Coordinates of C-alpha atoms in Angstrom, one line a residue:
X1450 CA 15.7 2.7 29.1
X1451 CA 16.4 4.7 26.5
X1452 CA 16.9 9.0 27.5
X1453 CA 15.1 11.5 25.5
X1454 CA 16.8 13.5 23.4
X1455 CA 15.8 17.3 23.5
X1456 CA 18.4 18.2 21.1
X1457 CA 20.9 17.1 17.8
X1458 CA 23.9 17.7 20.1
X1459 CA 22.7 16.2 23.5
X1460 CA 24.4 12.9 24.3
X1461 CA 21.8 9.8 24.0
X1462 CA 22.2 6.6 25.9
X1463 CA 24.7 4.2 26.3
X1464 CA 22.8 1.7 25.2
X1465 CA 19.4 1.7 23.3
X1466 CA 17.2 -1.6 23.7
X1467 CA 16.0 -2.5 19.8
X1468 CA 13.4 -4.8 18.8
X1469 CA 12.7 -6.5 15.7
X1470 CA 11.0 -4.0 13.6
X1471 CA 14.3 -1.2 15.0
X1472 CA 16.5 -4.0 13.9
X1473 CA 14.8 -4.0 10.4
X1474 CA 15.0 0.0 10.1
X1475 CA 18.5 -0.5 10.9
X1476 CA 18.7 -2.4 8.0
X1477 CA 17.3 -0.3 5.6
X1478 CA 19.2 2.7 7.0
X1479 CA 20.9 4.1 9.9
X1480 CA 19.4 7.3 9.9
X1481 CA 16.1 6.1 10.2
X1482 CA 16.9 4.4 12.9
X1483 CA 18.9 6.7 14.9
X1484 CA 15.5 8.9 14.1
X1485 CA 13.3 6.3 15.5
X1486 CA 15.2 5.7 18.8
X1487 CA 15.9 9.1 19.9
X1488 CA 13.6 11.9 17.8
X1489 CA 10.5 9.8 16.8
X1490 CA 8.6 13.1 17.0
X1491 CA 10.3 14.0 13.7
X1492 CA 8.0 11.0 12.2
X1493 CA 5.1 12.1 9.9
X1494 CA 2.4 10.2 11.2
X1495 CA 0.9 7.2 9.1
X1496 CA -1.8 8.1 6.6
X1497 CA -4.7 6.0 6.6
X1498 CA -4.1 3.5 4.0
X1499 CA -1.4 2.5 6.2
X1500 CA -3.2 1.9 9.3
X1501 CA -5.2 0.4 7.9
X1502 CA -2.4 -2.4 6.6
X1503 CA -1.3 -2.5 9.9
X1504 CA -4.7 -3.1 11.4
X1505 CA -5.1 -6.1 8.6
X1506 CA -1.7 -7.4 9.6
X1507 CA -3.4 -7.3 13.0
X1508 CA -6.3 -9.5 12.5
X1509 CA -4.4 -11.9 10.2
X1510 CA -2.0 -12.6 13.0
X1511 CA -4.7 -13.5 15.3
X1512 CA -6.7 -15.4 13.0
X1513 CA -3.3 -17.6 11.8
X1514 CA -3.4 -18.4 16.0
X1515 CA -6.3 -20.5 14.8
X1516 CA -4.7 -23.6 13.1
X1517 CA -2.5 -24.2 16.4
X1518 CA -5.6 -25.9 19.1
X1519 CA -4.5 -25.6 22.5
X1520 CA -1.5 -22.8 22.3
X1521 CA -1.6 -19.8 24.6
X1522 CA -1.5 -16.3 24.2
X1523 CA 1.4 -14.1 26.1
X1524 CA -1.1 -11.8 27.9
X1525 CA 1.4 -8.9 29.0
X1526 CA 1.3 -6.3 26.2
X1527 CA 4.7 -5.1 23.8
X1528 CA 5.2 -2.2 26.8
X1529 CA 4.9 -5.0 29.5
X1530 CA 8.7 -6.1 29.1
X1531 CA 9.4 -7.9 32.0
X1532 CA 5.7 -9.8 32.7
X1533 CA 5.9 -11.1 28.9
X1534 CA 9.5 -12.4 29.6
X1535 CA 8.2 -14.5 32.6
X1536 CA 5.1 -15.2 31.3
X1537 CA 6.8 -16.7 28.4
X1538 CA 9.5 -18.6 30.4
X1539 CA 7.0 -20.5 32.6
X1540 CA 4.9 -21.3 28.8
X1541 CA 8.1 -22.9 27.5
X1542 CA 8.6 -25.1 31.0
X1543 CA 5.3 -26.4 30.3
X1544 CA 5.0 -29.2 28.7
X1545 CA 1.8 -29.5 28.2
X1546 CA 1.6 -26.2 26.1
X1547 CA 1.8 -27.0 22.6
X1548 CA 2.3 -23.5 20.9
X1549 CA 3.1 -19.9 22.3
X1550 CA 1.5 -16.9 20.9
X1551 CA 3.4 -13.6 21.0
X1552 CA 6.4 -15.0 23.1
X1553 CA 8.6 -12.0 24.3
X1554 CA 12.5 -13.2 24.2
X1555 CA 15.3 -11.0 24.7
X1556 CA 19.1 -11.3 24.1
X1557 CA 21.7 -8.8 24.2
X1558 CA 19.5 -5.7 24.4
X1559 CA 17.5 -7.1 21.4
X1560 CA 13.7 -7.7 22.6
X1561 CA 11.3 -9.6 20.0
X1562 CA 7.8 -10.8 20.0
X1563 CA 7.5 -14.2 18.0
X1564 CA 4.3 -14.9 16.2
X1565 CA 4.0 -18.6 16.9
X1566 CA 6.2 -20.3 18.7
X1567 CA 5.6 -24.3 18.3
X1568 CA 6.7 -26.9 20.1
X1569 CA 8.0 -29.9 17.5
X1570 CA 9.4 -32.0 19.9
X1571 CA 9.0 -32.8 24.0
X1572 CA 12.4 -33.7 24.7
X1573 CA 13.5 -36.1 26.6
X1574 CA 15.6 -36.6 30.4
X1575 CA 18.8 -35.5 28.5
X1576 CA 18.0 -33.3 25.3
X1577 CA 16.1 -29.9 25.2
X1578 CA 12.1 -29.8 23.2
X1579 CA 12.7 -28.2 19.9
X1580 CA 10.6 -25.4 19.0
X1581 CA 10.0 -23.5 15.5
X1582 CA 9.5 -20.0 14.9
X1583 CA 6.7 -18.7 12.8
X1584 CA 6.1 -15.2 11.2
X1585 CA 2.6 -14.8 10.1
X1586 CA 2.5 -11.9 7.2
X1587 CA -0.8 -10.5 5.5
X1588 CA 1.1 -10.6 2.1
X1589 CA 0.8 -13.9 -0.3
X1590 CA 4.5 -14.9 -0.6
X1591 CA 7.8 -14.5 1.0
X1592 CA 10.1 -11.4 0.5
X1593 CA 13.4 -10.5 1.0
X1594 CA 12.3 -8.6 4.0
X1595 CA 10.4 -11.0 5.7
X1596 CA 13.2 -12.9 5.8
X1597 CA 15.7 -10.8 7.7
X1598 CA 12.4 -10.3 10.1
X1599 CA 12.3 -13.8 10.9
X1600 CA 16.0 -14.1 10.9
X1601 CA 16.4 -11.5 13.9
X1602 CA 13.6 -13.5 15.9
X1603 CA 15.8 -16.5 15.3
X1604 CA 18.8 -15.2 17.0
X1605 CA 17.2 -13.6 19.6
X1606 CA 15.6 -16.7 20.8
X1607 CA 18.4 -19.7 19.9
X1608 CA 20.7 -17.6 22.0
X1609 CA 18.5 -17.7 25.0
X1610 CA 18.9 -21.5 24.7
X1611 CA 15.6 -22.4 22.8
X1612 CA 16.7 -25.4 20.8
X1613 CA 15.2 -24.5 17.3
X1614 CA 14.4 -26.9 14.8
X1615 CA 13.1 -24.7 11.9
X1616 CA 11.8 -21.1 11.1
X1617 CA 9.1 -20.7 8.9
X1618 CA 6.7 -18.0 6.8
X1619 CA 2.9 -18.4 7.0
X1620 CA 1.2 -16.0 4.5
X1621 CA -2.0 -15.2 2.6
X1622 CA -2.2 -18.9 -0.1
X1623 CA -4.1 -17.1 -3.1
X1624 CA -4.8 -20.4 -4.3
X1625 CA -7.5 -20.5 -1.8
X1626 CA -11.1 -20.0 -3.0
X1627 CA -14.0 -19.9 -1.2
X1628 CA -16.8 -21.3 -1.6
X1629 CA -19.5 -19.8 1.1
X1630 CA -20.0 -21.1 4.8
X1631 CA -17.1 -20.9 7.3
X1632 CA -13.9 -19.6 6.1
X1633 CA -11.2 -22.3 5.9
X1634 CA -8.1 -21.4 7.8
X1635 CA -6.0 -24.4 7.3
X1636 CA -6.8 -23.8 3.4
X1637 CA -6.2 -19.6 3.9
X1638 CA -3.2 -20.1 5.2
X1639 CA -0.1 -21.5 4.2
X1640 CA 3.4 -22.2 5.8
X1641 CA 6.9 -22.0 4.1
X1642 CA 10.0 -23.4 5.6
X1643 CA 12.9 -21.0 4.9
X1644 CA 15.5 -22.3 7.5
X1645 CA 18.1 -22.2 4.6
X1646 CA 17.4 -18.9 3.3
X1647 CA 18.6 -17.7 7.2
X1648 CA 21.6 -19.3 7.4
X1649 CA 23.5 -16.1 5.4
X1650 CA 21.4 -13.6 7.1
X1651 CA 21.9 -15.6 10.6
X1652 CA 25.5 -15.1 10.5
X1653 CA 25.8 -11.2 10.5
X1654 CA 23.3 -10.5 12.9
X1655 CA 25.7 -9.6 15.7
X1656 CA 28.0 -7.5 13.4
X1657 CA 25.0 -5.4 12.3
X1658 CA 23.5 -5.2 15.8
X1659 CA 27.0 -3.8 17.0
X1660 CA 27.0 -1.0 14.4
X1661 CA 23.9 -0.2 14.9
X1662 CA 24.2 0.3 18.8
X1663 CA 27.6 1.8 18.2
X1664 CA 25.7 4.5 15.9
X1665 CA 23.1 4.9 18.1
X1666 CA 25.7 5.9 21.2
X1667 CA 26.6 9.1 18.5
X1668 CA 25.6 12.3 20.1
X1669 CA 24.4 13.5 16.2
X1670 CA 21.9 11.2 13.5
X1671 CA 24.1 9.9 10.6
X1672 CA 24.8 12.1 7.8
X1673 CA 23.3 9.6 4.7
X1674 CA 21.4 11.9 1.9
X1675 CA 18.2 10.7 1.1
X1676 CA 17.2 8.3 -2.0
X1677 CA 15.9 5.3 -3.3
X1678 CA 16.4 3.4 -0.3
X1679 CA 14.4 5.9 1.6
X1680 CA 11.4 4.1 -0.3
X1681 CA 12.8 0.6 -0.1
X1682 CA 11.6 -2.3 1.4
X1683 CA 9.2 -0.1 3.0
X1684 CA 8.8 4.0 3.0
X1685 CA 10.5 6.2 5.9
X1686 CA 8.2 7.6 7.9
X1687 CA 11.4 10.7 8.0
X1688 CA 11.3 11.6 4.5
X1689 CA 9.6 14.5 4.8
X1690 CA 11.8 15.5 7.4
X1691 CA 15.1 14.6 5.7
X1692 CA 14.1 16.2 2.3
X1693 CA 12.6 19.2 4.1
X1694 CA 15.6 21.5 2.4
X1695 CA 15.5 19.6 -0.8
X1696 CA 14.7 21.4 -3.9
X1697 CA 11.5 20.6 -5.8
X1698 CA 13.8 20.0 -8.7
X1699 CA 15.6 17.7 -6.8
X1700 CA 17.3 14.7 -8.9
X1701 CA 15.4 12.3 -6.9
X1702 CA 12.4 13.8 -8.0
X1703 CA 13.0 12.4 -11.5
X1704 CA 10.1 10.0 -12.8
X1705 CA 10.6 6.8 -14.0
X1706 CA 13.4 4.7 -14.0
X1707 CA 15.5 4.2 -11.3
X1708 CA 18.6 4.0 -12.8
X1709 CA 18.4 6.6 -14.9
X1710 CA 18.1 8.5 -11.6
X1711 CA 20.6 6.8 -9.4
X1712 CA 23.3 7.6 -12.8
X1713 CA 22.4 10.6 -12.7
X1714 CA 22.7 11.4 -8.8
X1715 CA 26.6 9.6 -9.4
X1716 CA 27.8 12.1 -11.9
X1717 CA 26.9 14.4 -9.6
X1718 CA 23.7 15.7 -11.0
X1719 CA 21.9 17.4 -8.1
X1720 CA 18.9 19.2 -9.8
X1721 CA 16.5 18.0 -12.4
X1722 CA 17.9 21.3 -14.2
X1723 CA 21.7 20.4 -14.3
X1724 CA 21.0 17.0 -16.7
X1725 CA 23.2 16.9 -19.1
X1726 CA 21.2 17.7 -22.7
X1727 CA 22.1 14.3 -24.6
X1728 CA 21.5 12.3 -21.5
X1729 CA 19.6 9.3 -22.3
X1730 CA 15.7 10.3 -21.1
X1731 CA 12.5 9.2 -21.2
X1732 CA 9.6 11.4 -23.4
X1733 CA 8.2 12.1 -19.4
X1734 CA 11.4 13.0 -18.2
X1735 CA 12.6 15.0 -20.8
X1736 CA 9.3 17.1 -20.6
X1737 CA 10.0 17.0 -16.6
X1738 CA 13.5 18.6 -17.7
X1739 CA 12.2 21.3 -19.7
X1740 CA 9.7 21.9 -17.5
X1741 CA 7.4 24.0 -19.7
X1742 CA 3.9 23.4 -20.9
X1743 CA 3.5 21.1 -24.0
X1744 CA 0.9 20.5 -26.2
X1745 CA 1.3 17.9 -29.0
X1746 CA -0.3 18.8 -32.7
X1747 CA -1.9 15.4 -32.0
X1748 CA -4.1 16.8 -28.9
X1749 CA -7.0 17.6 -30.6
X1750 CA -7.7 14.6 -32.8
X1751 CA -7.1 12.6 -29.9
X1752 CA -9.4 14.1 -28.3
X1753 CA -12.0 14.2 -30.7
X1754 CA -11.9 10.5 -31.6
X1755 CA -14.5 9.8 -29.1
X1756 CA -17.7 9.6 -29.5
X1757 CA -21.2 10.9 -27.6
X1758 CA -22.7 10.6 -25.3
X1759 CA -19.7 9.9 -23.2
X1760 CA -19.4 8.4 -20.4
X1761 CA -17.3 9.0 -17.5
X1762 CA -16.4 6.1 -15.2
X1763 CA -14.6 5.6 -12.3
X1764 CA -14.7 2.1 -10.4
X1765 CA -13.7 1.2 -6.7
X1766 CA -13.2 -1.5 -5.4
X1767 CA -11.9 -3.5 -2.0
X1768 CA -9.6 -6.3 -1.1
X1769 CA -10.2 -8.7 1.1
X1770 CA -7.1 -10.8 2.5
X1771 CA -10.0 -13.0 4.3
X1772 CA -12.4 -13.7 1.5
X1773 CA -16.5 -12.8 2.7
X1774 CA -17.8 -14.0 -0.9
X1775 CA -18.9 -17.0 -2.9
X1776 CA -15.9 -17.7 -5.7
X1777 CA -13.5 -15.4 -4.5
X1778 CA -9.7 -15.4 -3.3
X1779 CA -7.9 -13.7 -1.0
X1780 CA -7.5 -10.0 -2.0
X1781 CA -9.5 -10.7 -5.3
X1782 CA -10.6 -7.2 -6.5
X1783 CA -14.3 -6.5 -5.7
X1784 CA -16.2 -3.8 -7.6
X1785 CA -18.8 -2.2 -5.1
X1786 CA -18.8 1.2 -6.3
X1787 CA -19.2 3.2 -9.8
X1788 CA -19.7 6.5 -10.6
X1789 CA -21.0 7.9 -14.1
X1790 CA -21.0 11.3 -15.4
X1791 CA -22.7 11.0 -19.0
X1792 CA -22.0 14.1 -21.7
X1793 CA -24.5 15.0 -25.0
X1794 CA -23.0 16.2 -27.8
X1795 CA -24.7 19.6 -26.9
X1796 CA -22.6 19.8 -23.6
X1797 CA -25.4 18.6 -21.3
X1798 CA -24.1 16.4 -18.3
X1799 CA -26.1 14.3 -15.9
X1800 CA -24.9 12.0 -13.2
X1801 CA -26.0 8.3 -12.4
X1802 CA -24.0 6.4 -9.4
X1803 CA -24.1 3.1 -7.7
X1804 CA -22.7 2.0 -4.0
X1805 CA -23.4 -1.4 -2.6
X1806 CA -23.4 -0.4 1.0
X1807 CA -24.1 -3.7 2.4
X1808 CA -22.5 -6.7 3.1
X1809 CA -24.0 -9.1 0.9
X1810 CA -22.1 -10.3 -2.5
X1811 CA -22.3 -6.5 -4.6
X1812 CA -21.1 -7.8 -7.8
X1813 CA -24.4 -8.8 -9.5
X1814 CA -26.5 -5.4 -8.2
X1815 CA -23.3 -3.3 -9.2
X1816 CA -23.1 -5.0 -13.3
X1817 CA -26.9 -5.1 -13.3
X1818 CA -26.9 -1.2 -12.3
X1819 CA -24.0 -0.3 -14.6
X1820 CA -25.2 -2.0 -17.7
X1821 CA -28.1 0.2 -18.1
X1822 CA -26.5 3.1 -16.7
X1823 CA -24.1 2.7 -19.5
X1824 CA -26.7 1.8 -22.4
X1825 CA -25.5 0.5 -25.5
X1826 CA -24.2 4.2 -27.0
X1827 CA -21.4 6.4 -26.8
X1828 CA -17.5 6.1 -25.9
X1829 CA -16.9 5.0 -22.5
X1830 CA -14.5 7.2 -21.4
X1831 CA -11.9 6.0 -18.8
X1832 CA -8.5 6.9 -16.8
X1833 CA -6.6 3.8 -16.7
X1834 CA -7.0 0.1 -18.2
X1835 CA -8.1 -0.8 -14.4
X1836 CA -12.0 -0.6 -15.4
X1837 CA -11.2 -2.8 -18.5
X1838 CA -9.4 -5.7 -16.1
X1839 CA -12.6 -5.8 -13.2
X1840 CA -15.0 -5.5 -16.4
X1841 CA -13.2 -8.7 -18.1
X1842 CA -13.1 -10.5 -14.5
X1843 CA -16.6 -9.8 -13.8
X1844 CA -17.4 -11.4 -17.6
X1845 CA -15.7 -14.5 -16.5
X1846 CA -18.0 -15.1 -13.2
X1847 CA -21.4 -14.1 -14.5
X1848 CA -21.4 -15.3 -17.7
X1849 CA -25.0 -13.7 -18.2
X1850 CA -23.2 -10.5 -18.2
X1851 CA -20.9 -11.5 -20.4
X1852 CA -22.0 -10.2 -23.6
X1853 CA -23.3 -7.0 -22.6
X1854 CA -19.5 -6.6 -20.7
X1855 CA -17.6 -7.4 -24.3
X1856 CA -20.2 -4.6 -25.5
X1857 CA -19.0 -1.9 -23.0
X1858 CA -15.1 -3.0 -23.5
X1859 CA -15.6 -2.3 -26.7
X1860 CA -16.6 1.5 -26.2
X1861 CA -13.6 2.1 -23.7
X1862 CA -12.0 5.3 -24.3
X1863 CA -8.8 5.8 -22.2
X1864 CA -8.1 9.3 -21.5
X1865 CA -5.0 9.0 -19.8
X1866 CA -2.5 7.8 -22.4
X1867 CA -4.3 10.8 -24.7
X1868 CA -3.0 13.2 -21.5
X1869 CA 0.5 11.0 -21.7
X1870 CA 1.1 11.4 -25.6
X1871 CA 0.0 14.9 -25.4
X1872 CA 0.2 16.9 -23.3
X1873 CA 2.5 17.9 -20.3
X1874 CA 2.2 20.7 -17.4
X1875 CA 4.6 21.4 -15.3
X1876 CA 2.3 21.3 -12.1
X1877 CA 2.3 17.4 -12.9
X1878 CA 5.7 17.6 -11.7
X1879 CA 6.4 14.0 -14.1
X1880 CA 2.8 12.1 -12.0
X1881 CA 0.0 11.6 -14.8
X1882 CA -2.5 10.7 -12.0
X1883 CA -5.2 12.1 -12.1
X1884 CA -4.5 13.2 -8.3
X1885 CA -1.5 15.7 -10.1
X1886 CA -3.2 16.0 -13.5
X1887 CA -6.5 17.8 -12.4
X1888 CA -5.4 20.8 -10.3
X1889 CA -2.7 21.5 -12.8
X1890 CA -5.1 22.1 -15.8
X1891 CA -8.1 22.7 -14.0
X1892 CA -7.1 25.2 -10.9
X1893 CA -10.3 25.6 -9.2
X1894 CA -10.9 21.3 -8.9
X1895 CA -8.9 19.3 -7.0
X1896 CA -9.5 16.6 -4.1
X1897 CA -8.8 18.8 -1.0
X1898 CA -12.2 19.3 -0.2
X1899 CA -12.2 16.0 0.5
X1900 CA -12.6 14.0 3.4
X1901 CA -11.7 11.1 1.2
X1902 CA -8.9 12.0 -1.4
X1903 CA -7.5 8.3 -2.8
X1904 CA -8.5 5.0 -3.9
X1905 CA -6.4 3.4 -0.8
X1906 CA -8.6 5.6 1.9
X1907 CA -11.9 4.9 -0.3
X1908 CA -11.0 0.8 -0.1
X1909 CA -10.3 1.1 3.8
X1910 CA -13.5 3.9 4.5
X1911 CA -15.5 1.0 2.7
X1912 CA -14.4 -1.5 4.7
X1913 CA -15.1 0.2 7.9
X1914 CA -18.7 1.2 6.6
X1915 CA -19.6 -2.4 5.8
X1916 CA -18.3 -4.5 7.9
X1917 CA -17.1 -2.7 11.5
X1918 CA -18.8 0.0 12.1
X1919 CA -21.9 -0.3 14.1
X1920 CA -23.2 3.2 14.7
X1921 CA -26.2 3.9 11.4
X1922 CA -25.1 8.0 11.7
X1923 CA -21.2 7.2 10.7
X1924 CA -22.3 4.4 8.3
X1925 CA -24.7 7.3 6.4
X1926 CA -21.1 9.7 6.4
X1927 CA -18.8 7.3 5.1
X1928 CA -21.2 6.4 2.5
X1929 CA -21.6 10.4 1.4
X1930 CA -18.0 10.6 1.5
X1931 CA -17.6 8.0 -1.3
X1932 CA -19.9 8.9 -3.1
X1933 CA -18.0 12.4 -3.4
X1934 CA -15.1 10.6 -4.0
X1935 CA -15.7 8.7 -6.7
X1936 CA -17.8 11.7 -8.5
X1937 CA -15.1 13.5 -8.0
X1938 CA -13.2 10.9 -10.4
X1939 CA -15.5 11.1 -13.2
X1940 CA -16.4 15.1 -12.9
X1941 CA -12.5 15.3 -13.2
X1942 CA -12.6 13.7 -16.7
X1943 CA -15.2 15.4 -18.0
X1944 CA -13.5 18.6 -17.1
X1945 CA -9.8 18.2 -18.1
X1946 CA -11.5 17.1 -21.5
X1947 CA -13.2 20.3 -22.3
X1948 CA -10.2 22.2 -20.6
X1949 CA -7.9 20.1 -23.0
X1950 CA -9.9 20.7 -26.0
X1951 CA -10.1 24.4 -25.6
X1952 CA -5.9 24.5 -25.4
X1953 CA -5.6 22.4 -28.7
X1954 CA -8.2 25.0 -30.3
X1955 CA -6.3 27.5 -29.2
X1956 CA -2.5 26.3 -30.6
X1957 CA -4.6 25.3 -33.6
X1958 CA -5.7 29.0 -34.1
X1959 CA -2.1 30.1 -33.9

């Protein structure tokens, strides 16, 4: 077992055990993975959007378990090292077990849970059954990651002498649609063979795994600056820890494209400050460079161009990977909550909202409630062509709405290429969400009063509401915590337009 570490220069263990997902971080970097194994306390903890992937990920593995009749679960639990071995042995010595759930196998210090382990072939007096490994993943194809996942649990269990015939992919088929009654899993589901596309990875397993353990027998973490790979294939929980020292005007902190940065960081450029002044740069980087406040002449026509009442909305929405309505797909966006903050010409503002808190199909009740919220006047006013898309995909299944829908699409108003064009703040710090945008022009608003403060929390607290929890008092302050939210979103707009307007009157006055 591996020691704890109290300190950067005390000397760590011999040697670490690793599983799968420590194999992966290896991967990606060594850092993170010397972090992981011996100071996981310098981990920021996982938000709640995350969780909540991992949760889904969760269910969709034990769901999968249900196109495989008659295979058995590995009871012992992930800590339970040497009762899963066992209990896995004696599964695989059974022959009339036809699939193994969360089979623990381990091989040279490597320990790995597989997925599905099914049995292709009995065997006979002289020659071994043949097995194949499946991976089940939430997501609706393969990636390049999944693949050196599925690669590790491959070597891990051919070289405990499991004969393998094939290892395979089973994800999210967006093809699916569903059509009410019983969700169909054989259709939900479907499985890629990929036993070709290990064969590379397969053969430098054992060099990486001995680098990896020979970095992890170092009595310091590996000296590797932060960057893009820190964000790729998935995000390092120890980037706030490794960048702790970093400059806010770090290089890395350069929006947009990558390699713009990554030539950048290679000549040497280590602040956003030190950029060459004829280096090639984008109109948001360059503002980012100068990092002064900048109004375009444009501003206050653009600004102008729309038309009252206005209208304020915001839309959120939810993704199911396991579809719950009629004519829907897996992680089809669902509208289920709007929010409306409607401005005279004479600077009057009212509010109208809409929440389907139940668990019934939302989309008719939400259009129907929208459509007269909205009327037929005024500029909808809007911050990002995401309303336009759910409004032209709600048009195509209830065609009763259509019309009035082509009406409202009409009226859009997008506020935040008008913010893009024109304006700049250095508080955005090179982010036009709205998240940045607000408390850099409008001080006193912002989303930390929160309890919910992003569209990824909003999808996941709505999820909860409607369709786990149980208890009528939490239900009632999830559902005020939305509707904060998503007023929030709309009260922002209406605010950083009249802010706006008043700093292009004021450089028009000049």
């Amino acid at each position: 077992m591996t020691e704890s570490i109290e300190g950067p220069g005390t000397s760590p263990s011999p040697e670490p055990r690793l599983s799968k997902s420590k194999y992966l971080s290896g991967l990606q970097c060594h850092k993170r993975l010397y972090l992981e194994v011996h100071h996981p306390q310098y981990a920021s903890p996982h938000d709640i959007s995350t969780q909540a992937m991992l949760d889904m990920g969760t269910e969709i593995g034990e769901l999968a378990r249900r196109c495989f009749p008659g295979g058995i679960l590995v009871k012992a639990g992930f800590r339970q090292r040497e009762e899963a071995l066992a209990e896995t042995a004696a599964l695989i010595q059974n022959p009339s077990v036809p699939t193994i759930f969360e089979g623990a196998f381990e091989y040279g210090g490597v320990l790995v849970r597989v997925d599905i382990l099914q049995r292709i072939s009995s065997g006979g007096p002289f020659t071994p059954p043949t097995w194949r490994v499946i991976e089940v993943k939430s997501s609706t194809k393969v990636k390049e990651t999944h693949l050196n996942d599925l690669a590790i649990q491959n070597y891990v269990v051919a070289q405990t002498g499991i004969s393998l015939a094939a290892g395979c992919l089973m994800h999210i088929d967006t093809r699916y649609r569903f059509e009410g009654g019983d969700v169909d899993i054989s259709r939900l589901f479907t499985i890629v063979d990929v036993t070709e596309a290990l064969a590379g990875r397969l053969d430098g397993i054992s060099e990486h795994l001995r680098t990896m353990k020979a970095m992890l027998r170092e009595r310091r973490e590996p000296e590797i600056n932060p960057g893009h790979h820190c964000q790729s294939p998935y995000e390092c929980p120890f980037w706030d820890y490794c960048t702790k020292d970093k400059s806010p005007r770090w290089i890395y902190n350069l929006p947009g494209s990558r390699q713009t940065v990554t030539r950048l960081a290679e000549q040497g450029v280590v602040l956003i400050d030190d950029i060459p002044t004829m280096a090639p740069l984008s109109p948001s980087q360059r503002r980012v460079k100068d990092n002064v406040e900048y109004i375009s002449p444009g501003l206050e026509a653009a600004l102008r161009s729309i038309r009252h009442p206005v209208h304020h909305v915001d839309f959120e929405t939810v993704m199911l990977a396991v579809p719950r309505y009629p004519s829907t797909k897996p992680y089809q966006s669902i509208p289920v909550q709007w929010s409306n903050h409607i401005v005279s010409e004479s600077g009057e503002t009212m509010h109208h909202e809409y929440l389907h808190a139940e668990s019934t199909e939302p989309r008719e009740r939400w259009a129907e409630a929208l459509i007269e919220s909205l009327g037929s006047e005024g500029s909808v006013c809007v911050y990002s062509a995401y309303e336009e898309a759910m409004l032209r995909q709600l048009g195509e299944a209830f065609p009763r709405f259509r019309s009035a829908i082509n009406s409202i699409i009409r009226r859009l108003w997008d506020l935040h290429p008008v913010i893009r064009d024109h304006y700049y703040h250095p508080g955005f710090a090179g982010s036009y969400s709205i998240k940045s945008v607000l408390p850099a022009v409008v001080p006193s608003l912002g989303y930390d009063d929160l309890e919910i403060r992003e569209g990824g929390q909003a999808a996941c607290e709505y999820y909860r509401m409607v369709f786990v929890e149980t208890d009528w008092v939490e239900r009632l302050r999830i559902r005020e915590a939305l509707l904060q939210y998503c007023a929030r979103d709309t009260f922002a707009m209406v605010e950083l337009r009249r802010a706006l307007l008043e700093k292009a009157r004021q450089v028009s006055e000049m």
